Coordinates of C-alpha atoms and ligand atoms in Angstrom, one line a residue:
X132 CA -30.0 58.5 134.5
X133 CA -31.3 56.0 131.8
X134 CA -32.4 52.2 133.5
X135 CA -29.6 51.2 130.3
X136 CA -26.3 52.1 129.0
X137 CA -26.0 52.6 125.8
X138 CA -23.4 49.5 125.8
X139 CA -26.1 47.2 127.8
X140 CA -28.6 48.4 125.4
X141 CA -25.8 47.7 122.1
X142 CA -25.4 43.9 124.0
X143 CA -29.4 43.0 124.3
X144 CA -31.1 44.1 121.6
X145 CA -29.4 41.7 119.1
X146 CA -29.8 39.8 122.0
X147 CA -33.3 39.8 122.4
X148 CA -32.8 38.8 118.9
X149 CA -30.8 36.2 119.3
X150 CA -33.4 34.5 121.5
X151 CA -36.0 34.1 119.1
X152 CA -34.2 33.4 115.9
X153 CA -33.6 29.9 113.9
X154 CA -30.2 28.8 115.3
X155 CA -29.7 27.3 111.8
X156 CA -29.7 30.4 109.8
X157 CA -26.4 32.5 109.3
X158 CA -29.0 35.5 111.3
X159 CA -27.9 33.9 113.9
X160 CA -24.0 34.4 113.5
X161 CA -24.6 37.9 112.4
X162 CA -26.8 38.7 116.1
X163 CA -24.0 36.8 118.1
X164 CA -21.2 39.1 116.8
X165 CA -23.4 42.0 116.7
X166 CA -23.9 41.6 120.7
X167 CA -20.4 40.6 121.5
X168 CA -18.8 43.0 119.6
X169 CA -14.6 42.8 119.8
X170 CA -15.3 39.5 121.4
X171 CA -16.6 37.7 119.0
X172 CA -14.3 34.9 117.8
X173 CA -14.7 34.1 114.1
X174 CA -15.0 30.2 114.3
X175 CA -13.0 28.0 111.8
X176 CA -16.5 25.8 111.2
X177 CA -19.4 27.8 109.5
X178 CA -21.5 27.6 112.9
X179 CA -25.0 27.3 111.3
X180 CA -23.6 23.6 109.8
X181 CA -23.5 20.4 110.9
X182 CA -20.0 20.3 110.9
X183 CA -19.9 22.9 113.8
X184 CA -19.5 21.6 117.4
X185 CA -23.6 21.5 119.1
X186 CA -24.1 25.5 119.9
X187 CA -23.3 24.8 124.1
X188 CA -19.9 24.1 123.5
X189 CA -19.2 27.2 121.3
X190 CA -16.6 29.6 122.8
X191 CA -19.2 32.6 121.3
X192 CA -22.0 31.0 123.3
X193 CA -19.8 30.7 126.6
X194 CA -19.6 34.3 126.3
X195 CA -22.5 35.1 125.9
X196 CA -24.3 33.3 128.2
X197 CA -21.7 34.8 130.9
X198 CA -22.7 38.1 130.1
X199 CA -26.2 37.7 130.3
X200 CA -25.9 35.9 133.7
X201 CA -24.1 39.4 134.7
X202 CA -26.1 41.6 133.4
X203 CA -29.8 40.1 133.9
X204 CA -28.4 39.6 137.8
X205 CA -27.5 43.5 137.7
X206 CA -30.8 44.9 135.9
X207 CA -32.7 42.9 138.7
X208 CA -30.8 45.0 141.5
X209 CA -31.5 48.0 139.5
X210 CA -35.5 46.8 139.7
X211 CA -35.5 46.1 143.4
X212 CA -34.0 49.3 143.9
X213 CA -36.9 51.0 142.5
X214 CA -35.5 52.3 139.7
X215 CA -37.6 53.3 136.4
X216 CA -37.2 51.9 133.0
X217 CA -39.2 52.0 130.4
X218 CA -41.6 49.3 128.3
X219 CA -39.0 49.1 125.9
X220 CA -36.5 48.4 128.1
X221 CA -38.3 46.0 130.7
X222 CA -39.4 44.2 127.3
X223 CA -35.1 43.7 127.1
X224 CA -35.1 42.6 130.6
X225 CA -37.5 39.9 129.9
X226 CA -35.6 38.4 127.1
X227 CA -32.2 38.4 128.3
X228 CA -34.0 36.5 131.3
X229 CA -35.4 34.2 128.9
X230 CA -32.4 33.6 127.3
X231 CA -30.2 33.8 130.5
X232 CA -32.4 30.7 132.0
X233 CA -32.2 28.7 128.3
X234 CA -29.2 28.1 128.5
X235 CA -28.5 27.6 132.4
X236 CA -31.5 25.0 132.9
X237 CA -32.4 23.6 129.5
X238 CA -29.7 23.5 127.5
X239 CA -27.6 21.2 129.6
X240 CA -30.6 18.6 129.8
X241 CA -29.7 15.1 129.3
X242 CA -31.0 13.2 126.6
X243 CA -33.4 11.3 128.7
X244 CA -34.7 15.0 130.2
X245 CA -34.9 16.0 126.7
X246 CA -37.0 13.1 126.0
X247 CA -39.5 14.0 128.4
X248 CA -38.4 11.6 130.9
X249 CA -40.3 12.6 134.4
X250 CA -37.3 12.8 137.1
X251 CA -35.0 15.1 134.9
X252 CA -37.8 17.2 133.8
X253 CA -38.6 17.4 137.3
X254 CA -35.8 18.9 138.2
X255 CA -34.7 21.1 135.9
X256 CA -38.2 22.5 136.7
X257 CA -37.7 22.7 140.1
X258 CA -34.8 25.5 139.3
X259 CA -36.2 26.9 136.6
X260 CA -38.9 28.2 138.2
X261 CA -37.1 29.6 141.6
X262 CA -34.8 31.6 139.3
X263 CA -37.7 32.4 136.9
X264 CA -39.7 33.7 140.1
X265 CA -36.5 35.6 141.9
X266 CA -36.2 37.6 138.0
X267 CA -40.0 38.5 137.7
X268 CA -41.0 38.8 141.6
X269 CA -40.0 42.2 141.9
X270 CA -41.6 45.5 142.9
X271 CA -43.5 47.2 140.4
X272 CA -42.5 45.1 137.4
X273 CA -45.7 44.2 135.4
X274 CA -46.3 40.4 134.7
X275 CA -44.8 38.7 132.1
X276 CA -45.8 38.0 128.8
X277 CA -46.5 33.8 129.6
X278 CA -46.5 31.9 132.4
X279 CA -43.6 30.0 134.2
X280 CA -45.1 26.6 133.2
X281 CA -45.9 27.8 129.4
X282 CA -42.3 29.0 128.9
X283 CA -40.9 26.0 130.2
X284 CA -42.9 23.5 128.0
X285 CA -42.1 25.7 125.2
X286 CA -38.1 26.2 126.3
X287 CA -38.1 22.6 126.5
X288 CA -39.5 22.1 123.0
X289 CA -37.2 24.6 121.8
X290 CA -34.5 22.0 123.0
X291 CA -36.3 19.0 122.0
X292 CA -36.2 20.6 118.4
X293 CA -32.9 21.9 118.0
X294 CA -31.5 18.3 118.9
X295 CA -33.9 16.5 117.1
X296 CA -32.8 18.6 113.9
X297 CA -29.0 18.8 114.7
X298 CA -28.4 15.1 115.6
X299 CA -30.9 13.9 112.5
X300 CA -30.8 15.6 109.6
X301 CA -26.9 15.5 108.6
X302 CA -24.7 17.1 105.6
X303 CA -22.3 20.1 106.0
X304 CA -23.6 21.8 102.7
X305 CA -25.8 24.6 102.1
X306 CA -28.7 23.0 100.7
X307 CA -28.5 20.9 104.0
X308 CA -28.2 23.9 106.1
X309 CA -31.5 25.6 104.4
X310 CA -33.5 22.2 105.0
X311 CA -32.5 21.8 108.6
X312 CA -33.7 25.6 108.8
X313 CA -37.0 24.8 107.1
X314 CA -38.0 22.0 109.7
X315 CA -37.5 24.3 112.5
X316 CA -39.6 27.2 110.5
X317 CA -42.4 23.7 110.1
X318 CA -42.2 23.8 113.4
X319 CA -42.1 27.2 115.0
X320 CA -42.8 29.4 112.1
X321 CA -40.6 32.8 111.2
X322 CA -41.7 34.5 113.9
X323 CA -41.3 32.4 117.7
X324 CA -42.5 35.2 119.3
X325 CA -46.1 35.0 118.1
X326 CA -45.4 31.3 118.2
X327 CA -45.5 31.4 121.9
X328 CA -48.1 33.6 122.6
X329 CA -51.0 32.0 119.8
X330 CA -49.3 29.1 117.7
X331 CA -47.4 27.1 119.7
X332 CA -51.5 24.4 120.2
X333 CA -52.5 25.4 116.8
X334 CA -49.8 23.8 115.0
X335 CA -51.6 20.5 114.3
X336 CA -54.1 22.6 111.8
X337 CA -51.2 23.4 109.5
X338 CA -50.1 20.1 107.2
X339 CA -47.2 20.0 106.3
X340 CA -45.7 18.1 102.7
X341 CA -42.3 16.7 102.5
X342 CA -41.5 16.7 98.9
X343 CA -37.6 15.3 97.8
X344 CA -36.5 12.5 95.7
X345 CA -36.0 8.6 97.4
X346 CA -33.6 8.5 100.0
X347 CA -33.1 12.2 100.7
X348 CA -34.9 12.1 104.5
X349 CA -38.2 12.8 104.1
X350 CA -39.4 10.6 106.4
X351 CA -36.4 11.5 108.7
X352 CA -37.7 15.0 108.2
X353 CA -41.1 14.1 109.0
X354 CA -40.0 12.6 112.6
X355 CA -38.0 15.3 113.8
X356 CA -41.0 17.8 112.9
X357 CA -43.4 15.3 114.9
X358 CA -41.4 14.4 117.6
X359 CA -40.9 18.1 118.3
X360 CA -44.3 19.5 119.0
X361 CA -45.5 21.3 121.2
X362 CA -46.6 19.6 124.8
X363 CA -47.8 21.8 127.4
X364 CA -46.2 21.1 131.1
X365 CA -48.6 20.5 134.3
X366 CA -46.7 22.0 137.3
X367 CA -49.0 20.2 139.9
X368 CA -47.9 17.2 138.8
X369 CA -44.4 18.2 137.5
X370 CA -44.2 16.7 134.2
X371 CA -45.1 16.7 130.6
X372 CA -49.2 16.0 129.4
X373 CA -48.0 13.9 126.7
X374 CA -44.7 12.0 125.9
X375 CA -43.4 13.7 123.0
X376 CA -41.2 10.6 121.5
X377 CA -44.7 8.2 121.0
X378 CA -46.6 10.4 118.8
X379 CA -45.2 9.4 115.4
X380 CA -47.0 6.4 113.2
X381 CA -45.6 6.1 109.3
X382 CA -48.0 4.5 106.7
X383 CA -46.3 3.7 103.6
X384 CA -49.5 4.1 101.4
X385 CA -47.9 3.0 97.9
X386 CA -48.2 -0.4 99.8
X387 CA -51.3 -0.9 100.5
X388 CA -54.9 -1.3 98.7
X389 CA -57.3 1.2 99.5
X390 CA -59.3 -0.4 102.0
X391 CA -56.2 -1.3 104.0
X392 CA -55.4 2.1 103.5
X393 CA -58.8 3.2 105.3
X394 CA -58.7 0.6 107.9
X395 CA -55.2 1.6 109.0
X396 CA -56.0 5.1 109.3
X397 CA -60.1 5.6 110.1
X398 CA -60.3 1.7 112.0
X399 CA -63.0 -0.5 111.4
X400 CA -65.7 -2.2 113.4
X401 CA -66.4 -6.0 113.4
X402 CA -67.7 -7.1 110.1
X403 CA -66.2 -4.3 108.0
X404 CA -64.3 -6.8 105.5
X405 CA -63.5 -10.1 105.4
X406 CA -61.3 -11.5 108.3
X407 CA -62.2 -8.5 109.9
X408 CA -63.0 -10.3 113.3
X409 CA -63.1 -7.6 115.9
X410 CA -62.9 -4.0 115.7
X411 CA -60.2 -1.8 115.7
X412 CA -58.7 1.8 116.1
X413 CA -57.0 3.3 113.1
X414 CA -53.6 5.6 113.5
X415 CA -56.0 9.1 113.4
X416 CA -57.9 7.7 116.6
X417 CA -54.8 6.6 118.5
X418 CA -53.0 10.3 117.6
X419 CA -52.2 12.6 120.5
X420 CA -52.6 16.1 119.7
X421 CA -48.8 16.5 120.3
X422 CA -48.5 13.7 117.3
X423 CA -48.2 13.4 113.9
X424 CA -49.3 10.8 111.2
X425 CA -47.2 10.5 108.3
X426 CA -48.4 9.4 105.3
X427 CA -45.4 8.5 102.7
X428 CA -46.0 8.2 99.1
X429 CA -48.8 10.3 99.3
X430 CA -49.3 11.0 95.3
X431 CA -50.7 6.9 95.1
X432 CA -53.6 7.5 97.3
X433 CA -56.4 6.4 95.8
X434 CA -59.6 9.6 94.7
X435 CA -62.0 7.5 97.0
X436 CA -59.3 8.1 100.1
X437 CA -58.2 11.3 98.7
X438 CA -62.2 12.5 99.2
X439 CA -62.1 11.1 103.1
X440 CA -58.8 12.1 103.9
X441 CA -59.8 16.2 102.4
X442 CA -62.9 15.7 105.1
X443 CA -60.0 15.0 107.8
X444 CA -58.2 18.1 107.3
X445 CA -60.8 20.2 106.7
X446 CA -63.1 19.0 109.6
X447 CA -61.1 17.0 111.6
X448 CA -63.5 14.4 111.2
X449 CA -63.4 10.6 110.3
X450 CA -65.6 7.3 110.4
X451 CA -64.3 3.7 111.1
X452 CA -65.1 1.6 108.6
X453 CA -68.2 0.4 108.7
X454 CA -69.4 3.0 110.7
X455 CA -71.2 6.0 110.8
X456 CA -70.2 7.3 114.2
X457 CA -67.9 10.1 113.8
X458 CA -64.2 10.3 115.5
X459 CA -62.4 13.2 115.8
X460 CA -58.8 13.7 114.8
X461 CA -56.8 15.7 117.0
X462 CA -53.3 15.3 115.7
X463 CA -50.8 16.7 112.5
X464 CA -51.0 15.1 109.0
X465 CA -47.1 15.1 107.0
X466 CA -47.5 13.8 104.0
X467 CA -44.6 13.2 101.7
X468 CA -44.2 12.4 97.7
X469 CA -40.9 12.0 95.7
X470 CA -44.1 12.4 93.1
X471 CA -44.8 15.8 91.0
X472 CA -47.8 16.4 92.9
X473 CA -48.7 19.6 90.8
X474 CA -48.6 17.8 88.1
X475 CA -50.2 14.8 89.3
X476 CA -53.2 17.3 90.3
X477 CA -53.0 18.8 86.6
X478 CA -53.6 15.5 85.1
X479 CA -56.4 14.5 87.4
X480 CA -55.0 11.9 89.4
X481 CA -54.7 14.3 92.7
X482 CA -57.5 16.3 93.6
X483 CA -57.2 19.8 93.8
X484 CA -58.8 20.9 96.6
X485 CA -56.6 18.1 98.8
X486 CA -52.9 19.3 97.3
X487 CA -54.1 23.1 98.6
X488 CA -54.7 21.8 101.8
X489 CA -51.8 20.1 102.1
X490 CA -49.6 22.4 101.1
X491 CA -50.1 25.0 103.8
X492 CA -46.6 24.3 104.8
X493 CA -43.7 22.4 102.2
X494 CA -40.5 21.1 102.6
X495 CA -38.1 19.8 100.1
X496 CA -34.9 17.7 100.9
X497 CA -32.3 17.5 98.5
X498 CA -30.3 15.5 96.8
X499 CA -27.1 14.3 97.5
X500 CA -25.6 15.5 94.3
X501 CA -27.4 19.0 95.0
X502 CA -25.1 18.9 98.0
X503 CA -21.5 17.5 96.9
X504 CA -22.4 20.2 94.0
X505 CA -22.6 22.8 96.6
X506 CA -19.6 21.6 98.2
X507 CA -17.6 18.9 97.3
X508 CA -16.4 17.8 101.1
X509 CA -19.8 17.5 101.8
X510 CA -19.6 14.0 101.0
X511 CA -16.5 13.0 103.0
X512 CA -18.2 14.3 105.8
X513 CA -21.6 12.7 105.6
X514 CA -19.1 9.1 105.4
X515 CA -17.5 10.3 108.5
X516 CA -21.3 11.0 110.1
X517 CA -22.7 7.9 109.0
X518 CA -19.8 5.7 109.5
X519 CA -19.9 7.3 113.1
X520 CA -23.3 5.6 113.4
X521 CA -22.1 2.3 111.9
X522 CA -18.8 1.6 113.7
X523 CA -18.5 3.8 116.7
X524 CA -15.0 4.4 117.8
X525 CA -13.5 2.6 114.8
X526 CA -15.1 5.2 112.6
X527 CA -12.4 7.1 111.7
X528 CA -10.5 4.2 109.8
X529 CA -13.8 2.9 108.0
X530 CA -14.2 6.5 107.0
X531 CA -10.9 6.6 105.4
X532 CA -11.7 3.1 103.8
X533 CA -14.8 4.3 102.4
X534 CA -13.4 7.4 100.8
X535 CA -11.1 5.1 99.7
X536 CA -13.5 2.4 97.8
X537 CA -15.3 5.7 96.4
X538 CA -12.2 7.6 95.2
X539 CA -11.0 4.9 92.9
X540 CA -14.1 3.4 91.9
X541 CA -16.7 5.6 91.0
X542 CA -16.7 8.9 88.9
X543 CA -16.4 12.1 90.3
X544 CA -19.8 12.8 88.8
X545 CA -21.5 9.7 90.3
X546 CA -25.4 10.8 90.7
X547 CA -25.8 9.2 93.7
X548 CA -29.2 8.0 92.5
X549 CA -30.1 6.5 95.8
X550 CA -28.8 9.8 97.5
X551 CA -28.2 9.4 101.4
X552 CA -29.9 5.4 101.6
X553 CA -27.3 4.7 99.0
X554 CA -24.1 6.4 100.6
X555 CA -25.5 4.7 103.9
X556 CA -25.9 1.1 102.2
X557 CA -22.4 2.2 100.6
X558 CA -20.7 2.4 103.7
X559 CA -22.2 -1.2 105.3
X560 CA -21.0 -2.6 101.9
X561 CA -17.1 -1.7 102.0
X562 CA -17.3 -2.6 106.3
X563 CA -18.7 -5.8 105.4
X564 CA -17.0 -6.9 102.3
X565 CA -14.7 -4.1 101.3
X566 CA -16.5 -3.3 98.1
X567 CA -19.7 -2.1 96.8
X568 CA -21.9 -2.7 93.7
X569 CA -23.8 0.4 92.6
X570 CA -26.4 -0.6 90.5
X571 CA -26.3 0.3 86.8
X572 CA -29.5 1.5 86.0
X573 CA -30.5 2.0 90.2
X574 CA -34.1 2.6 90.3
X575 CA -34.8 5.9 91.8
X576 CA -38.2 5.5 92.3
X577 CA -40.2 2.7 93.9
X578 CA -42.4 0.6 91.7
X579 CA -45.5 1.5 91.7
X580 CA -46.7 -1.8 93.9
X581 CA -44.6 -4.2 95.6
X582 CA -44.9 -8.0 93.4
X583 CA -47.2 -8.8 96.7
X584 CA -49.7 -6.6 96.0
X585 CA -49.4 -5.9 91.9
X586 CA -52.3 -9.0 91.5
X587 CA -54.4 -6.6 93.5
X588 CA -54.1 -3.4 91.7
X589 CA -54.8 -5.4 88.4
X590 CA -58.0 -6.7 89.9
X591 CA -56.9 -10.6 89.5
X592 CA -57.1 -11.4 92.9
X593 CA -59.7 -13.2 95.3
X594 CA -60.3 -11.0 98.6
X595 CA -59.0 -14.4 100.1
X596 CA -55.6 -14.1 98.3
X597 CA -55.5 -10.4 99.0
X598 CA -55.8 -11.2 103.0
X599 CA -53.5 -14.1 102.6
X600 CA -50.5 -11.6 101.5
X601 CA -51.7 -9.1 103.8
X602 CA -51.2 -10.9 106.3
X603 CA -48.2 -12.3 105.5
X604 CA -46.7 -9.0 105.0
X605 CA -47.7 -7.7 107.9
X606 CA -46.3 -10.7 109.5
X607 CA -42.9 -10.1 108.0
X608 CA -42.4 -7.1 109.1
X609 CA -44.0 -7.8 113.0
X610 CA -42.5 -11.4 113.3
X611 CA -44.6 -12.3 115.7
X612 CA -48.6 -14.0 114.8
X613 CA -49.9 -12.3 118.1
X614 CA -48.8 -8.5 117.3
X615 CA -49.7 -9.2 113.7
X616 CA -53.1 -10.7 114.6
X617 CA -53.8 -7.4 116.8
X618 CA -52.7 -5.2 114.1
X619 CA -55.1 -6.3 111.7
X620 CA -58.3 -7.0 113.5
X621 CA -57.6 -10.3 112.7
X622 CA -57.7 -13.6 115.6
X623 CA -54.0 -15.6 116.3
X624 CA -55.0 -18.9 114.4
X625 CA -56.9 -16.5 111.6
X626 CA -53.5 -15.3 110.6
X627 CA -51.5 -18.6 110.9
X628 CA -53.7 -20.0 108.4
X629 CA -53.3 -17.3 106.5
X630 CA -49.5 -17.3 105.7
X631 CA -48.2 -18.1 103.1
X632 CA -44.8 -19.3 103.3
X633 CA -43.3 -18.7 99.8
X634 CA -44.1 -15.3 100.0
X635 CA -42.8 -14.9 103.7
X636 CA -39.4 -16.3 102.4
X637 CA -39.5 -13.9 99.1
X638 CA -40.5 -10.8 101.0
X639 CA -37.4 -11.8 103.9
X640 CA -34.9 -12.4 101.0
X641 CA -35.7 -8.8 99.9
X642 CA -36.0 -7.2 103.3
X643 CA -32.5 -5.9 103.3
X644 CA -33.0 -4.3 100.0
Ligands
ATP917 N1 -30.2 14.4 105.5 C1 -30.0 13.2 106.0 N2 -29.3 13.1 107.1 C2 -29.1 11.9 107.7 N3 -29.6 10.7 107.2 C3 -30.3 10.8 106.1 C4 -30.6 12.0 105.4 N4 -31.3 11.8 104.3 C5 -31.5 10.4 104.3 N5 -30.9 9.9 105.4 C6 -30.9 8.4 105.7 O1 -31.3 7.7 104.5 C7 -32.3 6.7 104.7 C8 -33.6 7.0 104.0 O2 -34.2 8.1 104.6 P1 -35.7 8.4 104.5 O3 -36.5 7.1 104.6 O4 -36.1 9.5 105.5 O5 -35.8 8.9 103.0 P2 -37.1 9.2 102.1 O6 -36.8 10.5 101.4 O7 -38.3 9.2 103.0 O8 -37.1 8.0 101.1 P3 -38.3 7.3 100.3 O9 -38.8 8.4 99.4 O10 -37.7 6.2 99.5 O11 -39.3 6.9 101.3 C9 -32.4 6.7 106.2 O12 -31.6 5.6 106.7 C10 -32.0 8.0 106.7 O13 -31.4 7.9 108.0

């Protein structure tokens, strides 16, 4: 008698499917109803969107999961009982376990577990691996493919991923669908299998370039692929090597000169510039290897940067400023442009060599008339989403208001021009003061330099005026002379003298631009 029915073997091999696929492709409805058979409940949401209800709550799922409790509870009897089955089969075991202990120990994590935190990560390891060892400590059933404490770092990141992605990246169209499938292919490739036996450490070798007009999420993007890395998990000391939320650091490089540039990311020693009182650690050092550094605006950086930042991803190797010791870079570079960067490259302005590193891995985020094209409701529900985040339980009616405002005040072809920023700033506008003033000609694009910095890229300014505004602008943003003054190298009274008041004033007035 075979170790499988042919019904068993018709519910786990889409199964074993099912376990490895990217939740947010419509491959994973299709493996669902292909295991469940009759059972399957056609939903009213399309399940792979954001509008569905989070993948535990679905009715499908509930089955599912009940049945492969059953079954992998049965095929373990069958085991102990000395009966045969075959690789092929045994290979089925092993996945329906895998999947079976998903969702009974990781997918009802709390947030804070999710997050890494120690105590809930703890625990649900604690179960985890009894169950993990009563399914593979049996009688003449060879060893599994990874180890308990290598599946569980990468179940966990599996989690850590999928609610990263779900609760970020909104929009209930397809183009929104497609990127929110892309960030989990950044993350675990098209194939999760090899992911977890080779991939899952290597990750950081691959950049990845977030390309999308202003205001789409490419920065959100960014995050969500950073924060969900891989980070292995020690069972001596029953927790994560790394905490997977404080490995992300964002340089906005269409703001700074190039040697503020270099010193943010390589460091420098003592000396290195002027005002450069001590030394300091740039964002490469500080990286974990779990982490990512994001470098925004990308297509600005300046040839001489563009030459040490090619050495980084090629070598993984840096120098301070002003040094020659060399530092090793152990983390993930994203880099995003709302830039042509292949025709930047054409022109000369982006060198070659650098835009084929960087695009081992690309990601492009639409825009928000790409996705009311696709489907029209889209909108209405990225109001309800965000205006979720902006008034809590009140968001229904400032929904409605909002829909309202739009409805009779803007075309039904209005370009959206600052896509999701401007539906966002939008929706604050009508809670605030029931109205909102889209600008005529809305710039798109940033300018190429903020005013605080355009002195500089002409050439016109002393290095003492270009440390004065540094510092101030650093200062605006930090409000506070002690975080600022450690930021930048700098000593306290250094950058109090250095402040310059009319700017700080200017560059606040504009903050909530
Ligand atoms: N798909 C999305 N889902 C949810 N929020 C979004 C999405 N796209 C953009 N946003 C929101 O819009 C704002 C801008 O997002 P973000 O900074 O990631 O865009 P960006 O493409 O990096 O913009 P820029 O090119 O101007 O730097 C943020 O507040 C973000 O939360």
């Amino acid at each position: 008698m075979p170790f499988l029915s042919a019904d068993e073997r018709q519910f786990l091999e889409p199964l074993a499917r099912l376990a490895y696929c990217n939740p947010f492709t419509p491959e994973r409805l299709e493996l669902e109803q292909a295991a469940l058979g009759d059972q399957y409940e056609v939903e009213e949401h399309v399940a792979w969107s954001r509008t569905a209800p989070e993948h535990t709550e679905r009715p499908n799922v509930a089955r599912l999961t009940k049945r492969a409790d059953e079954l992998s509870t049965a095929l373990r009897g069958r085991l102990a009982d000395g009966r045969s089955a075959t690789s092929d089969e045994l290979r089925l075991y092993e996945d329906l376990v895998i999947y079976a202990l998903y969702y009974r120990w990781i997918a009802t994590l709390s947030p804070a577990g999710v997050g890494g935190h120690k105590s809930a990560v703890a625990s649900a390891w604690e179960s985890f691996s009894k169950e993990y060892q009563h399914f593979h400590r049996v009688p003449g059933l060879p060893a599994p493919e990874s180890t308990p404490e290598h599946l569980f770092a990468c179940l966990l990141q599996v989690r850590r991923a999928f609610r990263g992605i779900f609760d970020c990246i909104l929009g209930g169209s397809m183009p929104a669908a497609r990127l929110r499938a892309m960030v989990w292919q950044s993350i675990f490739t098209h194939d999760m299998r090899r992911y977890r036996r080779v991939l899952y450490d290597r990750m950081a070798d691959l950049s990845t370039l977030v390309t999308g007009p202003s205001g789409t999420g490419k920065e959100l993007v960014a995050r969500a692929i950073a924060q969900s890395q891989f980070v292995a998990f020690d069972p001596k000391t029953r927790s994560l090597r790394g905490k997977p939320d404080q490995g992300f650091v964002a340089l906005n490089l269409s703001a700074l000169s190039p040697t503020l540039i270099e010193s943010e990311l390589f460091g420098h020693c003592r000396g290195a510039f002027t005002g450069a009182a001590g030394e300091r650690s740039g964002w490469l050092e500080g990286c974990p290897p779990h982490g990512a550094v994001f470098l925004d605006e990308i297509g600005e950086l300046d040839p001489a940067v563009q030459v040490k930042l090619l050495r980084v991803l090629q070598n993984r190797t840096f120098c301070r400023l002003g040094e020659s010791a060399e530092r090793t870079f152990v983390g993930k570079v994203i880099a995003a442009t709302n830039r042509d960067l292949a025709a930047e490259m054409h022109a000369g302005r982006f060198r070659q060599d650098l835009y084929y590193r960087l695009c081992s891995d690309r990601i492009e985020t639409p825009s928000l008339r790409e996705q009311v094209n696709d489907r029209p409701e889209a909108l209405a529900s990225l109001v309800t989403l965000i205006s979720e985040r902006v008034a809590g339980p009140e968001a229904e009616q400032l929904a409605a208001e909002v829909q309202q405002w739009i409805a009779d005040h803007l075309p039904p072809d209005y370009p959206w021009p600052g896509n999701i920023r401007e539906l966002e700033q939008c929706v604050r506008n009508v809670l605030v003061r029931r109205e909102y003033a889209p600008r005529p000609n809305h710039q798109t694009r940033r300018p190429e330099l903020p005013g605080w910095l355009a002195g500089a890229d002409a050439g016109e300014l002393t290095a003492d005026e270009l440390l004065r505004r540094y510092c101030t602008a650093v200062y605006a943003r930090l409000d506070n002379y002690e975080q600022t003054a450690k930021r930048l190298g700098l000593d306290r009274r250094t950058v109090r003298s250095k402040i310059d008041q009319d700017l700080l004033a200017e560059l606040r007035a504009g903050a909530g631009d």
